[in-house]
Short mmCIF file of C-alpha atoms in Angstrom, two decimals:
data_model
loop_
_atom_site.label_atom_id
_atom_site.label_comp_id
_atom_site.label_asym_id
_atom_site.label_seq_id
_atom_site.Cartn_x
_atom_site.Cartn_y
_atom_site.Cartn_z
CA MET A 1 -28.98 7.53 42.21
CA GLU A 2 -30.70 7.85 45.60
CA GLU A 3 -28.60 8.96 48.60
CA GLY A 4 -29.24 5.76 50.49
CA SER A 5 -28.12 3.47 47.70
CA SER A 6 -24.75 1.79 47.83
CA LYS A 7 -21.96 2.77 45.49
CA PRO A 8 -21.81 0.44 42.48
CA SER A 9 -18.72 -1.72 42.14
CA ASN A 10 -16.44 -1.13 39.16
CA SER A 11 -14.28 -4.17 39.77
CA LEU A 12 -13.14 -6.34 36.90
CA TRP A 13 -15.07 -9.31 38.33
CA ASP A 14 -18.36 -7.39 38.45
CA LYS A 15 -17.96 -6.23 34.85
CA ILE A 16 -17.17 -9.72 33.65
CA ARG A 17 -20.13 -11.14 35.61
CA ASN A 18 -22.52 -8.52 34.15
CA LEU A 19 -21.25 -9.08 30.63
CA LYS A 20 -21.55 -12.84 31.09
CA HIS A 21 -25.14 -12.50 32.32
CA ILE A 22 -26.15 -10.26 29.39
CA THR A 23 -24.34 -12.50 26.90
CA MET A 24 -25.85 -15.74 28.21
CA GLU A 25 -29.36 -14.31 28.20
CA GLY A 26 -28.93 -13.31 24.55
CA TYR A 27 -27.27 -16.58 23.57
CA LYS A 28 -30.11 -18.70 24.99
CA ARG A 29 -32.39 -17.27 22.31
CA LYS A 30 -30.06 -18.19 19.43
CA PRO A 31 -30.95 -21.19 17.22
CA ILE A 32 -28.45 -23.96 16.52
CA SER A 33 -27.97 -22.66 12.97
CA HIS A 34 -26.59 -19.43 14.47
CA TRP A 35 -23.89 -21.34 16.34
CA ILE A 36 -22.96 -23.47 13.36
CA LEU A 37 -22.54 -20.39 11.16
CA LEU A 38 -20.60 -18.56 13.87
CA ALA A 39 -18.28 -21.54 14.36
CA LEU A 40 -17.62 -21.73 10.61
CA SER A 41 -16.98 -17.98 10.52
CA ILE A 42 -14.49 -18.20 13.39
CA VAL A 43 -12.65 -21.04 11.67
CA ALA A 44 -12.59 -19.00 8.46
CA MET A 45 -10.97 -16.06 10.24
CA LEU A 46 -8.44 -18.10 12.18
CA VAL A 47 -7.43 -20.31 9.25
CA ALA A 48 -7.99 -18.31 6.07
CA PHE A 49 -6.30 -15.06 7.04
CA PRO A 50 -3.08 -16.71 8.32
CA ALA A 51 -3.09 -19.00 5.27
CA SER A 52 -3.38 -16.00 2.97
CA SER A 53 -0.43 -14.30 4.70
CA LEU A 54 1.71 -17.46 4.45
CA LEU A 55 0.84 -17.93 0.77
CA THR A 56 1.95 -14.36 0.07
CA ARG A 57 5.31 -15.11 1.66
CA VAL A 58 5.51 -18.44 -0.28
CA TYR A 59 4.97 -16.51 -3.51
CA TYR A 60 7.98 -14.30 -2.85
CA SER A 61 10.17 -17.07 -1.42
CA ASN A 62 9.64 -19.32 -4.47
CA GLY A 63 10.50 -16.79 -7.14
CA GLY A 64 7.57 -14.37 -7.36
CA ALA A 65 8.49 -10.70 -7.47
CA SER A 66 5.46 -8.61 -8.47
CA LYS A 67 3.87 -6.50 -5.76
CA TRP A 68 0.98 -5.62 -8.06
CA ILE A 69 0.12 -9.28 -8.69
CA ILE A 70 -0.12 -9.99 -4.95
CA SER A 71 -2.27 -6.86 -4.51
CA TRP A 72 -4.49 -8.06 -7.35
CA VAL A 73 -4.81 -11.55 -5.84
CA ALA A 74 -6.07 -10.01 -2.58
CA VAL A 75 -9.15 -8.61 -4.35
CA ALA A 76 -9.52 -10.97 -7.31
CA GLY A 77 -11.78 -13.20 -5.24
CA TRP A 78 -14.44 -10.51 -4.75
CA PRO A 79 -17.05 -12.51 -6.79
CA LEU A 80 -17.05 -15.09 -3.95
CA THR A 81 -18.51 -12.46 -1.62
CA ALA A 82 -21.02 -11.45 -4.29
CA LEU A 83 -22.16 -15.08 -4.55
CA ILE A 84 -23.01 -14.95 -0.84
CA LEU A 85 -24.65 -11.51 -1.08
CA PHE A 86 -27.21 -12.14 -3.82
CA PRO A 87 -28.89 -15.20 -2.22
CA SER A 88 -29.03 -13.32 1.10
CA TYR A 89 -31.65 -10.97 -0.37
CA PHE A 90 -33.99 -13.94 -0.76
CA PHE A 91 -33.19 -15.86 2.41
CA LEU A 92 -33.23 -12.74 4.63
CA ASP A 93 -36.22 -11.24 2.80
CA SER A 94 -34.36 -7.96 2.29
CA SER A 95 -33.81 -5.53 -0.56
CA PRO A 96 -30.61 -3.91 -1.88
CA THR A 97 -29.58 -0.60 -0.36
CA PRO A 98 -30.39 2.29 -2.75
CA LEU A 99 -27.17 3.39 -4.46
CA THR A 100 -27.02 7.15 -4.02
CA PHE A 101 -24.29 9.36 -5.50
CA LYS A 102 -22.65 9.88 -2.09
CA LEU A 103 -22.68 6.15 -1.40
CA LEU A 104 -21.16 5.40 -4.80
CA VAL A 105 -18.39 7.96 -4.21
CA SER A 106 -17.69 6.45 -0.79
CA TYR A 107 -17.36 2.99 -2.36
CA ILE A 108 -14.94 4.34 -4.98
CA VAL A 109 -12.81 6.16 -2.39
CA LEU A 110 -12.72 3.15 -0.07
CA GLY A 111 -11.90 0.92 -3.03
CA PHE A 112 -8.96 3.13 -4.00
CA LEU A 113 -7.69 3.21 -0.42
CA SER A 114 -8.05 -0.59 -0.14
CA ALA A 115 -6.06 -1.06 -3.35
CA ALA A 116 -3.31 1.18 -1.96
CA ASP A 117 -3.42 -0.68 1.35
CA ASN A 118 -3.01 -4.07 -0.33
CA LEU A 119 -0.06 -2.73 -2.33
CA MET A 120 1.65 -1.51 0.85
CA TYR A 121 1.24 -4.90 2.51
CA ALA A 122 2.55 -6.58 -0.67
CA TYR A 123 5.77 -4.57 -0.36
CA ALA A 124 5.99 -5.46 3.34
CA TYR A 125 5.69 -9.20 2.74
CA ALA A 126 8.22 -9.02 -0.09
CA TYR A 127 10.96 -7.97 2.32
CA LEU A 128 9.87 -9.19 5.77
CA PRO A 129 9.33 -12.68 7.24
CA ALA A 130 5.63 -13.53 7.56
CA SER A 131 5.85 -13.64 11.36
CA THR A 132 7.38 -10.14 11.52
CA ALA A 133 4.92 -8.72 8.99
CA ALA A 134 1.98 -10.16 10.95
CA LEU A 135 3.23 -8.66 14.22
CA LEU A 136 3.72 -5.24 12.64
CA ALA A 137 0.29 -5.42 11.00
CA SER A 138 -1.26 -5.77 14.46
CA SER A 139 -0.53 -2.04 14.88
CA SER A 140 -3.64 -1.47 12.73
CA LEU A 141 -5.57 -1.72 16.01
CA VAL A 142 -3.74 1.38 17.24
CA PHE A 143 -4.62 3.33 14.11
CA SER A 144 -8.20 2.00 14.11
CA ALA A 145 -8.68 3.30 17.65
CA LEU A 146 -7.15 6.70 16.87
CA CYS A 147 -8.99 7.15 13.55
CA GLY A 148 -12.23 6.00 15.16
CA TYR A 149 -11.76 8.56 17.92
CA PHE A 150 -11.08 11.51 15.60
CA ILE A 151 -13.37 10.59 12.67
CA VAL A 152 -16.31 8.68 14.15
CA HIS A 153 -15.94 10.08 17.69
CA ASN A 154 -15.67 6.66 19.27
CA LYS A 155 -14.74 6.62 22.94
CA LEU A 156 -11.21 6.04 24.21
CA ASN A 157 -10.77 4.97 27.83
CA ALA A 158 -7.69 4.24 29.93
CA SER A 159 -7.53 0.57 28.88
CA MET A 160 -7.60 1.49 25.19
CA VAL A 161 -4.89 4.13 25.60
CA ASN A 162 -2.86 1.56 27.52
CA ALA A 163 -3.27 -0.87 24.61
CA ILE A 164 -2.06 1.76 22.14
CA VAL A 165 1.08 2.39 24.20
CA ILE A 166 1.75 -1.34 24.68
CA ILE A 167 1.39 -2.27 21.01
CA THR A 168 3.53 0.72 19.97
CA ALA A 169 6.23 -0.50 22.37
CA ALA A 170 6.02 -3.98 20.83
CA MET A 171 6.55 -2.50 17.35
CA ALA A 172 9.59 -0.60 18.63
CA MET A 173 11.05 -3.86 19.97
CA ILE A 174 10.79 -5.46 16.54
CA ALA A 175 12.54 -2.45 15.00
CA LEU A 176 15.42 -2.75 17.49
CA ASP A 177 15.80 -6.44 16.70
CA SER A 178 15.73 -6.08 12.90
CA ASP A 179 19.06 -7.82 12.31
CA SER A 180 17.89 -11.16 13.73
CA ASP A 181 15.27 -12.06 11.10
CA ARG A 182 16.39 -10.33 7.89
CA TYR A 183 16.71 -12.68 4.92
CA ASP A 184 20.19 -12.89 3.38
CA TYR A 185 18.96 -11.68 -0.01
CA VAL A 186 17.17 -8.67 1.52
CA THR A 187 19.25 -5.53 1.95
CA ASP A 188 19.08 -3.29 5.01
CA GLN A 189 17.31 -0.65 2.94
CA GLN A 190 14.71 -3.14 1.67
CA TYR A 191 14.08 -4.44 5.19
CA THR A 192 13.60 -0.88 6.44
CA MET A 193 11.22 -0.11 3.57
CA GLY A 194 9.28 -3.30 4.31
CA PHE A 195 8.96 -2.21 7.92
CA ILE A 196 7.78 1.26 6.90
CA TRP A 197 5.32 -0.04 4.30
CA ASP A 198 3.84 -2.44 6.87
CA ILE A 199 3.27 0.36 9.39
CA LEU A 200 1.87 2.68 6.69
CA GLY A 201 -0.42 -0.12 5.49
CA SER A 202 -1.63 -0.64 9.05
CA ALA A 203 -2.28 3.10 9.41
CA LEU A 204 -4.26 3.14 6.17
CA HIS A 205 -6.14 0.02 7.29
CA GLY A 206 -7.17 1.84 10.46
CA LEU A 207 -8.35 4.81 8.40
CA ILE A 208 -10.36 2.53 6.09
CA PHE A 209 -12.00 0.87 9.11
CA ALA A 210 -13.03 4.24 10.55
CA LEU A 211 -14.30 5.54 7.20
CA SER A 212 -16.29 2.33 6.68
CA GLU A 213 -17.95 2.83 10.05
CA LEU A 214 -18.69 6.44 9.10
CA VAL A 215 -20.39 5.24 5.91
CA PHE A 216 -22.61 2.92 7.97
CA VAL A 217 -23.54 5.74 10.36
CA LYS A 218 -23.98 8.63 7.91
CA LEU A 219 -25.07 7.09 4.61
CA MET A 220 -26.64 3.72 5.40
CA GLY A 221 -28.10 4.35 8.82
CA ARG A 222 -28.13 0.64 9.64
CA ARG A 223 -25.86 -2.37 9.93
CA SER A 224 -27.22 -5.75 8.93
CA PHE A 225 -25.61 -8.79 7.38
CA HIS A 226 -26.49 -7.99 3.79
CA VAL A 227 -25.61 -4.29 4.22
CA VAL A 228 -22.13 -5.21 5.48
CA LEU A 229 -21.77 -7.64 2.55
CA GLU A 230 -22.90 -4.95 0.11
CA GLN A 231 -20.18 -2.60 1.25
CA GLN A 232 -17.58 -5.37 1.14
CA VAL A 233 -18.57 -6.39 -2.41
CA MET A 234 -18.59 -2.84 -3.76
CA VAL A 235 -15.35 -1.79 -2.07
CA SER A 236 -13.61 -4.98 -3.18
CA PHE A 237 -14.91 -4.51 -6.72
CA PHE A 238 -13.52 -0.98 -7.04
CA ALA A 239 -10.26 -2.08 -5.37
CA PHE A 240 -10.11 -4.83 -8.00
CA VAL A 241 -10.64 -2.28 -10.77
CA PHE A 242 -7.94 0.07 -9.50
CA THR A 243 -5.50 -2.78 -8.90
CA THR A 244 -6.16 -4.27 -12.35
CA ILE A 245 -5.35 -0.89 -13.91
CA GLY A 246 -2.08 -0.85 -11.95
CA VAL A 247 -1.19 -4.38 -13.08
CA ILE A 248 -1.88 -3.50 -16.71
CA LEU A 249 0.12 -0.26 -16.60
CA ASN A 250 3.03 -2.11 -14.98
CA ASN A 251 2.82 -4.89 -17.61
CA ASP A 252 2.69 -7.49 -14.85
CA PHE A 253 0.08 -9.68 -16.56
CA GLU A 254 2.60 -10.24 -19.37
CA GLY A 255 5.27 -11.04 -16.79
CA MET A 256 3.19 -13.77 -15.12
CA ALA A 257 4.12 -16.30 -17.82
CA SER A 258 7.86 -15.91 -17.25
CA GLU A 259 7.33 -15.82 -13.49
CA ALA A 260 5.41 -19.09 -13.64
CA ARG A 261 8.18 -20.79 -15.65
CA SER A 262 10.90 -19.81 -13.16
CA PHE A 263 8.72 -20.41 -10.08
CA LYS A 264 9.96 -23.10 -7.70
CA GLY A 265 7.67 -26.09 -8.24
CA GLY A 266 6.70 -25.02 -11.73
CA LYS A 267 3.68 -23.41 -13.34
CA SER A 268 1.12 -25.53 -11.47
CA SER A 269 2.53 -24.49 -8.10
CA TYR A 270 2.52 -20.86 -9.22
CA ILE A 271 -1.15 -21.03 -10.18
CA LEU A 272 -2.11 -22.85 -6.98
CA VAL A 273 -0.41 -20.25 -4.78
CA LEU A 274 -2.22 -17.38 -6.50
CA VAL A 275 -5.62 -19.10 -6.68
CA TRP A 276 -5.57 -20.23 -3.06
CA GLY A 277 -4.25 -16.82 -2.04
CA ALA A 278 -7.35 -15.22 -3.57
CA ILE A 279 -9.72 -17.79 -2.06
CA THR A 280 -8.27 -17.71 1.46
CA PHE A 281 -8.25 -13.91 1.60
CA GLN A 282 -11.93 -13.70 0.63
CA LEU A 283 -12.87 -16.50 3.04
CA GLY A 284 -11.17 -14.52 5.80
CA VAL A 285 -13.10 -11.40 4.81
CA LEU A 286 -16.37 -13.31 4.78
CA GLY A 287 -15.58 -14.86 8.15
CA GLY A 288 -14.80 -11.47 9.67
CA THR A 289 -17.99 -9.98 8.25
CA ALA A 290 -20.09 -12.83 9.65
CA VAL A 291 -18.46 -12.62 13.09
CA LEU A 292 -19.19 -8.88 13.26
CA TYR A 293 -22.84 -9.56 12.48
CA LEU A 294 -23.38 -12.81 14.40
CA ALA A 295 -21.37 -11.91 17.51
CA SER A 296 -19.85 -8.49 18.13
CA THR A 297 -16.98 -6.15 17.39
CA VAL A 298 -15.36 -7.37 20.60
CA MET A 299 -15.46 -10.97 19.35
CA ALA A 300 -13.89 -9.87 16.06
CA GLY A 301 -11.20 -8.10 18.09
CA VAL A 302 -10.53 -11.24 20.11
CA LEU A 303 -10.14 -13.30 16.94
CA ASN A 304 -7.85 -10.68 15.39
CA ALA A 305 -5.72 -10.92 18.51
CA ILE A 306 -5.60 -14.71 18.26
CA ARG A 307 -4.73 -14.85 14.56
CA VAL A 308 -1.56 -12.79 15.07
CA PRO A 309 0.22 -15.51 17.10
CA ILE A 310 -1.32 -18.19 14.85
CA THR A 311 0.25 -16.55 11.79
CA ALA A 312 3.58 -16.03 13.55
CA ILE A 313 3.77 -19.59 14.90
CA ALA A 314 2.64 -21.11 11.59
CA ALA A 315 5.32 -19.08 9.78
CA VAL A 316 7.98 -20.41 12.14
CA ILE A 317 6.83 -24.03 11.74
CA LEU A 318 5.95 -24.10 8.03
CA LEU A 319 8.26 -21.45 6.57
CA HIS A 320 11.06 -21.73 9.13
CA ASP A 321 10.88 -18.05 10.01
CA PRO A 322 13.51 -16.96 12.52
CA MET A 323 12.01 -16.34 15.98
CA SER A 324 14.29 -14.42 18.31
CA GLY A 325 13.71 -13.74 21.99
CA PHE A 326 12.81 -10.13 21.17
CA LYS A 327 10.16 -11.28 18.68
CA ILE A 328 8.65 -13.73 21.18
CA LEU A 329 8.51 -10.97 23.79
CA SER A 330 6.97 -8.62 21.23
CA LEU A 331 4.34 -11.27 20.44
CA LEU A 332 3.40 -11.61 24.11
CA ILE A 333 3.27 -7.82 24.58
CA THR A 334 1.11 -7.45 21.46
CA PHE A 335 -1.33 -10.05 22.78
CA TRP A 336 -1.42 -8.19 26.10
CA GLY A 337 -2.18 -4.98 24.23
CA PHE A 338 -5.04 -6.64 22.34
CA THR A 339 -6.46 -7.95 25.61
CA SER A 340 -6.30 -4.49 27.17
CA TYR A 341 -8.08 -2.98 24.17
CA ILE A 342 -10.80 -5.64 24.13
CA TYR A 343 -11.45 -5.10 27.84
CA GLY A 344 -11.59 -1.33 27.34
CA ASN A 345 -13.93 -1.72 24.40
CA SER A 346 -16.27 -4.04 26.31
CA SER A 347 -16.25 -1.65 29.29
CA ALA A 348 -17.16 1.29 27.07
CA SER A 349 -19.96 -0.75 25.45
CA SER A 350 -21.37 -1.76 28.84
CA GLU A 351 -21.37 1.87 29.98
CA ASP A 352 -23.27 2.95 26.87
CA SER A 353 -25.87 0.18 27.14
CA PRO A 354 -28.98 0.85 29.25
CA SER A 355 -29.05 -0.83 32.68
#
């Protein structure tokens, strides 16, 4: 910068104004079909993911007991993503990514980790109210930031570190208030294990996110809509394979018949909960993938922040989850932490972009 030039302003207003200018210039060039698809993707994220979480809790509340079955349901809908992927090759005039040995191994590893992650969350939802489980799962942002920093060498600024501290404090508040929302049939030990499994699942989720980004950078060298879908299909497929093996070894497929007979509402309700659980989870995944491609990582972060209170509030209204003052405060603090992280992420992106 020349000596005579004025010092640039780093105020929040200037950053927002610059981001708004850049965003509006890019948005003016988008066709109407882009906005329709983006709107549908946003709805999918904000409706499907909370619905999937609530259905998991409904499964356990109405007589379901298998953690493996819920893990299997989370990935059983992977063909839905494949049905979107294959036509995209024709409509986008693209070709499949060559499947190298390293890429195949990465898919298998990520699939195994995803299967383990789903199993951890299944244990969490078996013992925790949906609102509590959703709040604890928001800690995945903390682990995503830390794993991204150490594995992919993503930047961490003051706002992101602040978000990590804030969300960690919110999780501690939930732990201190554990007696207020524990179900009568859940023991103290089970509640504690549900809490631990939820945090461990969030940590593994953050690791998976960072490793997925590493695969894009190191092995694929590009990120387009069909490439993101390819990874999602392959990872979900191998997660489905690993989870199916676990279900078979645990004899849970045989137990589904007896579970369905004793399920509150009968066999038809049992089947509906599992089928819609699989559909809603995959719709949420598809929505998240589309938002990443059509908008930005920041937009996906905003929507992730919004779906946490949506899930918590829906659980209170529909499932009559207990909502103590500590949990409400934790929800507000978590949302504040998300906002701080999103701002830090957008600031880092604006610094990296050419002026």
